[in-house]
Coordinates of C-alpha atoms in Angstrom, one line a residue:
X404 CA -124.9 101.3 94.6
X405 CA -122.7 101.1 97.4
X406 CA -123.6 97.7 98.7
X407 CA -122.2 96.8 94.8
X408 CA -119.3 98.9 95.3
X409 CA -118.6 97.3 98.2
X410 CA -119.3 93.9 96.8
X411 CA -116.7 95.1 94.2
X412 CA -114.0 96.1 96.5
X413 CA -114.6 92.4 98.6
X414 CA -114.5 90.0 96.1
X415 CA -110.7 89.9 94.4
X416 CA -109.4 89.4 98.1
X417 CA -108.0 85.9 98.4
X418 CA -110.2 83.5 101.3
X419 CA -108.2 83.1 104.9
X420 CA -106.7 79.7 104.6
X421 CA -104.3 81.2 101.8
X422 CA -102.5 83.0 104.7
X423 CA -98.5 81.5 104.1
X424 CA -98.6 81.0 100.6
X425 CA -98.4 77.2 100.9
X426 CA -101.8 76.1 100.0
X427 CA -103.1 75.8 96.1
X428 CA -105.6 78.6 96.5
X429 CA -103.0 80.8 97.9
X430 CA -100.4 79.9 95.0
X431 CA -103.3 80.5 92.0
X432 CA -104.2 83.5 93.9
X433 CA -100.7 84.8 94.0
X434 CA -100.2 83.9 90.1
X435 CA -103.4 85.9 89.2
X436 CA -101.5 88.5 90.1
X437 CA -100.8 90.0 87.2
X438 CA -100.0 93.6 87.5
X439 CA -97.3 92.8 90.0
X440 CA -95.4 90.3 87.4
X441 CA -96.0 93.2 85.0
X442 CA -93.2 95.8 86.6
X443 CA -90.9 93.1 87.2
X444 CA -88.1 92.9 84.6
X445 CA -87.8 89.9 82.4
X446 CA -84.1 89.3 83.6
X447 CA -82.1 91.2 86.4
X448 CA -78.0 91.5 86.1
X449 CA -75.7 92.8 88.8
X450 CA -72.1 93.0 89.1
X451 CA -69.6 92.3 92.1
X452 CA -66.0 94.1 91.4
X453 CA -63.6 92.9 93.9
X454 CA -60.2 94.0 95.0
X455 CA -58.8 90.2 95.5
X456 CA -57.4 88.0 92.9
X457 CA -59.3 84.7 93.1
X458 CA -57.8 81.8 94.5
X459 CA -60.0 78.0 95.4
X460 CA -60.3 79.2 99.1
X461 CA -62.2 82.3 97.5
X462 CA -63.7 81.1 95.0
X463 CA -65.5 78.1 97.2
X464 CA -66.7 80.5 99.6
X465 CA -68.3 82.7 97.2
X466 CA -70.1 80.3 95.7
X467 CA -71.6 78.8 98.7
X468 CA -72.7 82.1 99.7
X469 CA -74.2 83.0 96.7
X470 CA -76.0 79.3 96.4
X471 CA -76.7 80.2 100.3
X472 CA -78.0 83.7 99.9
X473 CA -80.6 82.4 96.2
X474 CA -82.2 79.8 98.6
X475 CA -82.4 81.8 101.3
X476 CA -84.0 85.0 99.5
X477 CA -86.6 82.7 97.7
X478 CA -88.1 81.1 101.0
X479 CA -86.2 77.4 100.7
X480 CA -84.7 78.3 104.2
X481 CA -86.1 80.3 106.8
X482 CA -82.3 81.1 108.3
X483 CA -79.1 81.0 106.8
X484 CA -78.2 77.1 106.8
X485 CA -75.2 77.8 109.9
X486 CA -78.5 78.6 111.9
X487 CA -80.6 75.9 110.6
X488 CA -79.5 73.6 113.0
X489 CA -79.9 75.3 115.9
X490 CA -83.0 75.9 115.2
X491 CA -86.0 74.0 117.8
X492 CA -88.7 72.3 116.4
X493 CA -91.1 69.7 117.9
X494 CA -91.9 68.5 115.1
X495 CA -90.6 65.2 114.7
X496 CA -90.8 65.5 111.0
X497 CA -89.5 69.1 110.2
X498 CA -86.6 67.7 112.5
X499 CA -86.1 65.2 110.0
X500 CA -86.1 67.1 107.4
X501 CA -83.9 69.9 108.5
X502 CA -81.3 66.9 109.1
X503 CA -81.5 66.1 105.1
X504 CA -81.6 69.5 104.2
X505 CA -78.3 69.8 106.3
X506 CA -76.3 66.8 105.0
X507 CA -77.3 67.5 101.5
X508 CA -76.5 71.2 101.7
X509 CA -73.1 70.2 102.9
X510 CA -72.5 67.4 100.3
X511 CA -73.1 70.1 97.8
X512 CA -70.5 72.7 99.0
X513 CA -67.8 69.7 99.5
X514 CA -68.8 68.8 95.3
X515 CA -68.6 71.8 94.4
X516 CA -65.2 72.4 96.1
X517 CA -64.2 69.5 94.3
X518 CA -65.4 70.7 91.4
X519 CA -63.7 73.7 91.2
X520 CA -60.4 72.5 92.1
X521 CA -61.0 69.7 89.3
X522 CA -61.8 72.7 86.9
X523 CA -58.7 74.5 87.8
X524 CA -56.4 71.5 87.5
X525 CA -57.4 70.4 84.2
X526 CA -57.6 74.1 82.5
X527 CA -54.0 73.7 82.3
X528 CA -52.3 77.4 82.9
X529 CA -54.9 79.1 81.0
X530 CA -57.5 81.2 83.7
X531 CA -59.2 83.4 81.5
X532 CA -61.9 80.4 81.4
X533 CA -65.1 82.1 83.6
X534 CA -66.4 79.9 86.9
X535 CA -70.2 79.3 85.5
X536 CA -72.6 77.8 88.0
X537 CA -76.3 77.9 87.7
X538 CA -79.0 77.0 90.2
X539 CA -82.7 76.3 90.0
X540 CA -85.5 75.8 91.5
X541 CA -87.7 73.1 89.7
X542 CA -86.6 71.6 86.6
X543 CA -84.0 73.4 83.6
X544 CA -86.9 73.1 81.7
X545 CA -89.7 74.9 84.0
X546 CA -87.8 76.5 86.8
X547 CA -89.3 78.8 88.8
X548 CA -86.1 80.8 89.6
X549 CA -82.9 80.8 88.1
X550 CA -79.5 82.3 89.0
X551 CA -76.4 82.4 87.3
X552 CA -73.4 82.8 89.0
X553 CA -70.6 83.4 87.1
X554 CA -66.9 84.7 88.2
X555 CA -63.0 84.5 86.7
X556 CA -61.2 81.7 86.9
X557 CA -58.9 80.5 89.5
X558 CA -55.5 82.0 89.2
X559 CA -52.7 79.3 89.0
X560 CA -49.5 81.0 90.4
X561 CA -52.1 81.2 93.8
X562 CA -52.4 77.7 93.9
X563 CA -48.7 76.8 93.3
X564 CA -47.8 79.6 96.1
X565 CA -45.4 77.5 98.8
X566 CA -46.5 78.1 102.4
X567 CA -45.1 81.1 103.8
X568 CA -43.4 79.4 106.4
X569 CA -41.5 77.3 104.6
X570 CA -40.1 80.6 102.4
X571 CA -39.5 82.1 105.7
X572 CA -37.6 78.7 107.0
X573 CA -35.7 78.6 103.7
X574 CA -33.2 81.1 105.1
X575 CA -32.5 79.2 108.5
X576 CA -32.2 75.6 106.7
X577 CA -30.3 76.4 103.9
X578 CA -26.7 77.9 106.2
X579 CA -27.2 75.0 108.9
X580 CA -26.6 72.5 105.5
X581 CA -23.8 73.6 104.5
X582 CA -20.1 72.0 105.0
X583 CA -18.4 72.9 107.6
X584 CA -14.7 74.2 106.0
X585 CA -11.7 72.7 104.9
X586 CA -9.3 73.9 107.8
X587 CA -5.9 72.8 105.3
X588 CA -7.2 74.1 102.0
X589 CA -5.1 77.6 101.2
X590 CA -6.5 80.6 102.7
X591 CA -6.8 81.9 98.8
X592 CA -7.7 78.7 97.1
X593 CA -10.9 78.4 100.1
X594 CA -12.2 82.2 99.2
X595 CA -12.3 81.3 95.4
X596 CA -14.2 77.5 96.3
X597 CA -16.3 79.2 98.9
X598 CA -18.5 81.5 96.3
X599 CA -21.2 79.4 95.6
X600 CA -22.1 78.5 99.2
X601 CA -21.9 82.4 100.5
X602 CA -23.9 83.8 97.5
X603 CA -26.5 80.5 98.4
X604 CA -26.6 82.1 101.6
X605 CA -26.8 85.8 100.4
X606 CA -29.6 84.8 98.2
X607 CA -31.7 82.9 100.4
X608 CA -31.5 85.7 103.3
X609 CA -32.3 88.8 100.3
X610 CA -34.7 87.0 98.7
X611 CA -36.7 85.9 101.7
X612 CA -38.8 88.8 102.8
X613 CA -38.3 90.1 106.3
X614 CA -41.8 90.2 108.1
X615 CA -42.1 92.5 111.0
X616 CA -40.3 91.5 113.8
X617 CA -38.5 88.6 112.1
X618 CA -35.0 87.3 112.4
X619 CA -32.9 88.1 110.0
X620 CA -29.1 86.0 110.1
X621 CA -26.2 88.2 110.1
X622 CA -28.0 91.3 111.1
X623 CA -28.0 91.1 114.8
X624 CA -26.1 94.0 116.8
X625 CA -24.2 91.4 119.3
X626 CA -22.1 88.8 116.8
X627 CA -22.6 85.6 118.0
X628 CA -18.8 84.8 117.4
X629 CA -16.2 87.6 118.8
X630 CA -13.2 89.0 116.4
X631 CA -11.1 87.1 118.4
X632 CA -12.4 83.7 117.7
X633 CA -12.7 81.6 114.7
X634 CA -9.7 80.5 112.5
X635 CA -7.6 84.5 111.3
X636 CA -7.1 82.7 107.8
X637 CA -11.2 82.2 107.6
X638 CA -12.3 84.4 105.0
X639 CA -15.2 86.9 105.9
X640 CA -17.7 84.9 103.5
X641 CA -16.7 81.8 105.3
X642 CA -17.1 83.4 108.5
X643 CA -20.6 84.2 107.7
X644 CA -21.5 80.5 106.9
X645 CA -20.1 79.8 110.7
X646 CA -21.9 82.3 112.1
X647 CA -25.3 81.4 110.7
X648 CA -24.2 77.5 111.5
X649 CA -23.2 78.6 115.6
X650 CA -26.8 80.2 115.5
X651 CA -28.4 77.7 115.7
X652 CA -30.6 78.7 118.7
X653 CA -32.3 81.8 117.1
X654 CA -34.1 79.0 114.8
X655 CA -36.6 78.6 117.7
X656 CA -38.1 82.5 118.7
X657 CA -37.9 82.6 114.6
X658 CA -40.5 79.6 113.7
X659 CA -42.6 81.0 116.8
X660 CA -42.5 84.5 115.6
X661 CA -43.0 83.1 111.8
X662 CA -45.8 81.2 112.8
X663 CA -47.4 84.4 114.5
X664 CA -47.1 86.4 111.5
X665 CA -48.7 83.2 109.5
X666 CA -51.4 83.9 111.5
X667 CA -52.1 87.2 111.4
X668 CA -51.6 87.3 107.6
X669 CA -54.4 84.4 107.5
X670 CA -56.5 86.4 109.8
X671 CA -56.1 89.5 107.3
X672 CA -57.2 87.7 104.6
X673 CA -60.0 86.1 106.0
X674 CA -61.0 89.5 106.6
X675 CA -60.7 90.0 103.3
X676 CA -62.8 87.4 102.2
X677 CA -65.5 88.2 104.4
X678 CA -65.7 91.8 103.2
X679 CA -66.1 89.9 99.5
X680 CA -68.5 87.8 100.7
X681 CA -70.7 90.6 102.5
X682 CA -70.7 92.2 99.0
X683 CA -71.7 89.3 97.2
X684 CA -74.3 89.2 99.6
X685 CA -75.1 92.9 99.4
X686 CA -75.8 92.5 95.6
X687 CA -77.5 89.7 95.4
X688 CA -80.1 91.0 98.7
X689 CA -81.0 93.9 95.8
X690 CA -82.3 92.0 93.1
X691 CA -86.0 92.1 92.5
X692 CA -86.4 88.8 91.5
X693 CA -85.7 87.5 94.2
X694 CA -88.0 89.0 96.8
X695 CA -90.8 86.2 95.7
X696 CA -91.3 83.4 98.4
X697 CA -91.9 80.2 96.3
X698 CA -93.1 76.9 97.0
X699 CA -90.6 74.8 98.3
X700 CA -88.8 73.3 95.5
X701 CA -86.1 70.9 94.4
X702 CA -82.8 72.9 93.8
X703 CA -80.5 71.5 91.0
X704 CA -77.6 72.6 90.4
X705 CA -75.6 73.0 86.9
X706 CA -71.4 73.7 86.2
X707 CA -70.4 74.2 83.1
X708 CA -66.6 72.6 82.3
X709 CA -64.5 71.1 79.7
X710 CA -65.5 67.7 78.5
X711 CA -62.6 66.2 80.0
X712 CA -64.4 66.4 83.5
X713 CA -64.8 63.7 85.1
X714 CA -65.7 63.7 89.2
X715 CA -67.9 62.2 91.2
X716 CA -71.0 63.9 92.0
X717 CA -71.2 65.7 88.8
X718 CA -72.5 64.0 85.4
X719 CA -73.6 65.2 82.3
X720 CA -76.5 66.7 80.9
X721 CA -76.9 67.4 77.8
X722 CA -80.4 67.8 77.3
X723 CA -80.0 70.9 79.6
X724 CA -77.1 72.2 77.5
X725 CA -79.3 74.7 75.1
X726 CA -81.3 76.3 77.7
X727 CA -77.8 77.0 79.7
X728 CA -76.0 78.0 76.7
X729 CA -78.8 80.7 75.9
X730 CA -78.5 81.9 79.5
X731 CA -74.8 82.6 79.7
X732 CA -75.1 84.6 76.3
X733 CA -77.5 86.9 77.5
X734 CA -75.9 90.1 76.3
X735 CA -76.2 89.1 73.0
X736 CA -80.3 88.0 73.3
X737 CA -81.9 90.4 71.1
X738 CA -85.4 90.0 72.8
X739 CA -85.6 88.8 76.3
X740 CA -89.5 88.6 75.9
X741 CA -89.8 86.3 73.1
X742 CA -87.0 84.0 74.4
X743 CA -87.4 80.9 77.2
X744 CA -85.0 83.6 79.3
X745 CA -88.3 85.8 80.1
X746 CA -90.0 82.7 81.5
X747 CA -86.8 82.0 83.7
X748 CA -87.4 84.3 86.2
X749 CA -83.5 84.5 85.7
X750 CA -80.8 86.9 87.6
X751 CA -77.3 87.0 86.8
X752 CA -74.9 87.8 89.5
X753 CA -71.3 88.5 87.4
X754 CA -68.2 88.9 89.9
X755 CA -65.7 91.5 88.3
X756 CA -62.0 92.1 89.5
X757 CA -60.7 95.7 89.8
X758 CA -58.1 96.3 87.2
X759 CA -58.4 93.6 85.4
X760 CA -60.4 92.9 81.6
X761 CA -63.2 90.4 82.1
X762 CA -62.7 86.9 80.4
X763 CA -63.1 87.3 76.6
X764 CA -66.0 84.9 75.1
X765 CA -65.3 81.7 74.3
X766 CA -65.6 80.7 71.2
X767 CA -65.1 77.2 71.3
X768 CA -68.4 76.0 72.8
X769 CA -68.3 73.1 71.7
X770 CA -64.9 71.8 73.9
X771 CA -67.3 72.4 77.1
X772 CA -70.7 70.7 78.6
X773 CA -72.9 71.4 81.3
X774 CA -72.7 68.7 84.2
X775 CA -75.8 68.4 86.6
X776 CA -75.1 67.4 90.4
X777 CA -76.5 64.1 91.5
X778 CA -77.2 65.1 95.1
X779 CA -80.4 65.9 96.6
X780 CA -81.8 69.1 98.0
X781 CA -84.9 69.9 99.0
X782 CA -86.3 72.9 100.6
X783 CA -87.8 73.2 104.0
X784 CA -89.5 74.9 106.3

């Protein structure tokens, strides 16, 4: 009896060449797992809120770090991709093929860039249109893992946002352009004509934000021109135009101080990007469906956009379209078990922003398609 019990307790374990997963065995071995599959949920959703309003910068880098983060968690790259390269290998082949993996990798985030700016520029000033991207591994039709990434749309008055330094320069140009004045128009007649080129001034200095330390015209302690020179018959407002005119050398600490405060304000919000990213990255390293290490796989990759699209490295795919369409409607699937979504080992990864309504549904499905990119990306090893 215990020899049998023993023989009992032996026999389910798998033989040792399945050690890695790689080889068939292994693989129907791991399938036959069954009770493991059992207490895994037929579709995980998590949600992201974030403080920032989503601009292209942000919304590229989120969505090469969530693409990043789905291949890495599923076993299609041993290290995150910046790493991959540094990585030795003697292997002549697995060199090779880290090199693809590489280039492709990188073709795909410069599409999908592309993409997304093409998707913002033709969804006119309407932004309440959701960012949907999907990836697989395998085909639509039989993939082994699916993610759908989905997050608000880009926000135009981002885009359309002039530099800062130019806003900041605004205020140094604008005085230096202006004509010099009449010296034989009437002291009276030259305040009434000189109105519109103080109040250009005025508004350009009010209206330009001061930024820590910057210069600000007319408000330095030591005038630049003393009460006793200048012309007595020049009104005040005129005198301000000269002033701002004889100034001309303060233009020079002012663009290097600008240009300092440019960069820390980049640097703040790069901070501010990586603190999304790490919790896109956070979420997405808690999902239970993605703690599986499968096969190495072809990865495709799906955006859904108006019809209207039309970019390089993206083409249509309609036979994909009812598959995807069932996918981003999955709060309204009445029963995940019965439907293809159970068999898509699916997670959805939603990013939210903080005091603001989600994007309402759209209703007019039929203005949009799913486009398929045309590169290809391989896992490896």
């Amino acid at each position: 009896m215990s020899h049998d019990a023993n023989s009992a307790e032996y026999q389910p374990l798998a033989p040792l060449n399945t050690l890695g997963g790689r080889t068939p065995h292994g693989l129907k071995s791991r399938k036959a797992n069954k009770p493991l599959k059992e207490n895994k949920p037929a579709m995980e959703v998590c949600d992201v809120t974030l403080d920032e309003v989503v601009d292209l910068e942000l919304a590229g880098r989120l969505t090469a770090t969530a693409i990043e983060q789905f291949l890495f968690f599923l076993n299609q790259v041993p290290f995150p991709v910046s790493r991959l390269a540094k990585l030795p290998t003697s292997n002549d082949k697995n060199r090779r093929l880290r090199n693809d993996f590489i280039n492709a990798h990188k073709k795909l985030l410069q599409d999908m860039r592309s993409g997304l700016s093409t998707l913002s520029s033709i969804s006119g000033e309407d932004s309440s249109h959701a960012i949907q991207v999907v990836i697989t591994l395998g085909s639509i039709m039989m993939p082994r893992a699916t993610m759908l990434f989905q997050m608000p749309g880009i926000e135009k008055d981002l885009t359309k946002r002039p530099p800062i330094v130019e806003n900041q320069l605004s205020g140094v140009t604008i005085p230096g352009d202006e004509p010099p004045p009449d010296s034989d128009s009437d002291p009276e007649d030259g305040s009434s004509s000189s109105g519109n080129p103080a109040n250009t001034v005025k508004e350009s200095t009010v209206s330009t934000p001061a930024i820590g330390s910057v210069f600000v015209p007319f408000q330095d302690t030591d005038p630049v021109i003393g009460p006793s020179e200048g012309s007595p018959s020049t009104p005040p407002a005129r005198r301000k135009v000269l002033t701002g005119r004889r100034s001309g050398l303060s233009n020079v600490p002012r663009t290097s101080e600008v240009a300092d405060e440019n960069q820390t304000s980049k640097a703040r919000l790069d901070k501010r990007f990586r603190t999304a990213e790490r919790d896109l990255t956070m979420a997405i390293s808690n999902l239970d469906l993605l703690t599986d290490e499968i096969e190495l796989s072809k990865v495709y990759v799906y955006l859904r956009a108006p019809r209207t699209f039309e970019l390089d490295g993206w083409h249509p795919r309609p036979s994909a379209a009812k598959v995807l369409d069932t996918l981003i409607r999955y709060p309204q699937v009445d029963s995940l078990a019965s439907s293809k979504l159970a068999k898509m080992n699916a997670s959805v990864v939603n990013v939210k922003l903080a005091n603001k309504d989600p994007p309402q549904e759209d209703h007019h499905a039929g203005d949009y398609l799913w486009l398929e990119w045309d590169g290809k990306l391989m896992g490896v090893e």
